[in-house]
Amino acid sequence: MSKIIALANQKGGVGKTTSSINLAASLAVLEYKTLLVDADPQANSTSGIGFDPRAIKNSIYECIINDIDPHDAIQKTETPNLDLLPAHIDLVGAEIEMINLVDREYKMKAVLNGIRDEYDFIIVDCSPSLGLITINALTAADSVIIPVQCEYFALEGLGKLLNTIKIVQTRLNTALEIEGILLTMYDVRLRLSNQVVEEVKNHFEDMVFETIIQRNTRLSEAPSFGMSVIMHDASSKGAINYLNLAREIVRKNGMLKDQTIATTETI
């Protein structure tokens, strides 16, 4: 059974795209057939996995607006088991173009339903907004991961996102679940990071992933090489963190395989 997971947070700079790329790559390395969907007009997932958005002819935009077959847009990446449904700048105008479309909130769901049986996991990188494209992603998804950075304004805006998720659950996608809250940009040296971790865990309890994503140089520089951190430096702390997250998600969903590549190292 395949699973569609959206990564959403209307705040920018919380590690959403970094987490989308590296979670997808980690699942692929663990031998789960995975599709990364770039649903952000900035197309950072597309460039971060090694493609030039300006050279993309067919993207998620053409699939949603022009009913292009997603098979004509999907790109194979250099990571085994990992495909990409890319984005480009035209996605900026999609929300305006979708306003008058029938069933406008279900356009992405229709696209992904046509290919979901071909993958174990579909990871959707949402834009840093709560607009129509993000609503489409939440409507198409089985669950949502909420990245939260371990910094001062960590919980700011989270209530608004949770309220949007609740509206989607009520009106558009009753099966949508919160996969978990993912703490990112953790710096073990900072007391503030530890305070944020404690605050989020006290407030959300079991909704918070055990795995915490640490600040890591290799993690930060990997997108400039157009690759995931696990392809850039598999032994780095960032790669280990995302492999652990992938294992945690697989275990939670009862999809565990007999793997030897993952590590149980924690922070």
Tab-separated table of C-alpha atoms in Angstrom, residues 15-127:
chain	number	residue	atom	x	y	z
A	15	GLY	CA	13.724	23.049	6.702
A	16	LYS	CA	10.682	21.927	4.737
A	17	THR	CA	12.361	21.508	1.351
A	18	THR	CA	15.523	20.092	2.938
A	19	SER	CA	13.376	17.555	4.760
A	20	SER	CA	11.339	16.711	1.651
A	21	ILE	CA	14.443	16.004	-0.440
A	22	ASN	CA	16.315	14.068	2.212
A	23	LEU	CA	13.369	12.078	3.543
A	24	ALA	CA	12.498	11.025	-0.026
A	25	ALA	CA	16.123	10.109	-0.743
A	26	SER	CA	16.427	8.165	2.521
A	27	LEU	CA	13.278	6.158	1.782
A	28	ALA	CA	14.667	5.435	-1.688
A	29	VAL	CA	18.021	4.297	-0.278
A	30	LEU	CA	16.096	1.979	2.048
A	31	GLU	CA	14.697	0.423	-1.148
A	32	TYR	CA	11.240	1.977	-1.096
A	33	LYS	CA	10.118	3.217	-4.520
A	34	THR	CA	9.660	6.929	-3.866
A	35	LEU	CA	8.357	9.955	-5.768
A	36	LEU	CA	9.296	13.491	-4.694
A	37	VAL	CA	6.662	16.016	-5.816
A	38	ASP	CA	7.775	19.648	-5.954
A	39	ALA	CA	4.635	21.700	-5.282
A	40	ASP	CA	6.505	24.938	-4.554
A	41	PRO	CA	6.820	27.624	-7.291
A	42	GLN	CA	10.363	28.334	-6.051
A	43	ALA	CA	11.212	24.836	-7.356
A	44	ASN	CA	13.902	24.327	-4.709
A	45	SER	CA	13.269	20.583	-4.493
A	46	THR	CA	13.734	20.381	-8.245
A	47	SER	CA	17.074	22.224	-8.228
A	48	GLY	CA	18.133	20.641	-4.943
A	49	ILE	CA	17.930	17.142	-6.428
A	50	GLY	CA	19.926	18.093	-9.522
A	51	PHE	CA	17.571	19.541	-12.169
A	52	ASP	CA	17.444	23.021	-13.705
A	53	PRO	CA	13.843	24.287	-13.324
A	54	ARG	CA	14.322	26.534	-16.380
A	55	ALA	CA	14.942	23.447	-18.522
A	56	ILE	CA	11.829	21.620	-17.311
A	57	LYS	CA	9.172	21.348	-20.023
A	58	ASN	CA	6.487	19.360	-18.228
A	59	SER	CA	5.954	19.802	-14.501
A	60	ILE	CA	3.298	19.503	-11.799
A	61	TYR	CA	1.842	22.723	-13.263
A	62	GLU	CA	1.144	21.131	-16.664
A	63	CYS	CA	-0.313	18.068	-14.929
A	64	ILE	CA	-2.736	20.166	-12.874
A	65	ILE	CA	-3.676	22.878	-15.377
A	66	ASN	CA	-3.315	21.153	-18.763
A	67	ASP	CA	-4.099	17.559	-17.728
A	68	ILE	CA	-0.686	16.330	-18.938
A	69	ASP	CA	-0.030	12.677	-18.082
A	70	PRO	CA	2.297	12.768	-15.024
A	71	HIS	CA	4.387	10.016	-16.634
A	72	ASP	CA	5.421	12.647	-19.216
A	73	ALA	CA	6.678	14.956	-16.451
A	74	ILE	CA	8.328	12.540	-14.000
A	75	GLN	CA	12.127	12.556	-14.034
A	76	LYS	CA	14.440	9.793	-12.840
A	77	THR	CA	17.055	11.049	-10.383
A	78	GLU	CA	20.583	9.764	-9.809
A	79	THR	CA	19.374	8.153	-6.583
A	80	PRO	CA	18.110	4.598	-7.201
A	81	ASN	CA	14.349	4.218	-6.476
A	82	LEU	CA	13.822	8.015	-6.415
A	83	ASP	CA	11.805	9.869	-9.070
A	84	LEU	CA	10.892	13.558	-9.222
A	85	LEU	CA	7.717	15.298	-10.363
A	86	PRO	CA	9.300	18.734	-10.833
A	87	ALA	CA	8.094	22.327	-10.580
A	88	HIS	CA	8.949	25.531	-12.390
A	89	ILE	CA	8.061	29.204	-12.035
A	90	ASP	CA	4.755	28.834	-13.940
A	91	LEU	CA	3.330	27.265	-10.782
A	92	VAL	CA	3.106	30.828	-9.385
A	93	GLY	CA	0.148	31.493	-11.697
A	94	ALA	CA	-1.559	28.168	-11.076
A	95	GLU	CA	-3.572	29.381	-8.089
A	96	ILE	CA	-5.162	32.165	-10.152
A	97	GLU	CA	-5.821	29.822	-13.079
A	98	MET	CA	-7.404	27.233	-10.771
A	99	ILE	CA	-9.919	29.628	-9.208
A	100	ASN	CA	-12.626	28.930	-11.801
A	101	LEU	CA	-11.876	25.228	-12.265
A	102	VAL	CA	-14.396	22.622	-11.161
A	103	ASP	CA	-13.182	20.638	-8.123
A	104	ARG	CA	-10.151	22.924	-7.933
A	105	GLU	CA	-9.074	21.519	-4.527
A	106	TYR	CA	-8.847	17.985	-5.944
A	107	LYS	CA	-6.620	18.610	-8.992
A	108	MET	CA	-3.413	17.310	-7.412
A	109	LYS	CA	-5.261	14.345	-5.912
A	110	ALA	CA	-6.415	13.345	-9.401
A	111	VAL	CA	-2.832	13.597	-10.711
A	112	LEU	CA	-1.292	11.557	-7.894
A	113	ASN	CA	-4.048	8.936	-7.764
A	114	GLY	CA	-3.134	7.978	-11.312
A	115	ILE	CA	0.427	7.037	-10.322
A	116	ARG	CA	0.321	6.225	-6.597
A	117	ASP	CA	0.227	2.465	-7.148
A	118	GLU	CA	3.665	2.717	-8.792
A	119	TYR	CA	5.316	3.968	-5.586
A	120	ASP	CA	5.664	3.001	-1.935
A	121	PHE	CA	5.892	6.637	-0.842
A	122	ILE	CA	5.023	9.953	-2.466
A	123	ILE	CA	6.553	12.960	-0.667
A	124	VAL	CA	5.045	16.377	-1.493
A	125	ASP	CA	7.065	19.534	-0.797
A	126	CYS	CA	4.511	22.317	-0.260
A	127	SER	CA	5.080	26.047	-0.742
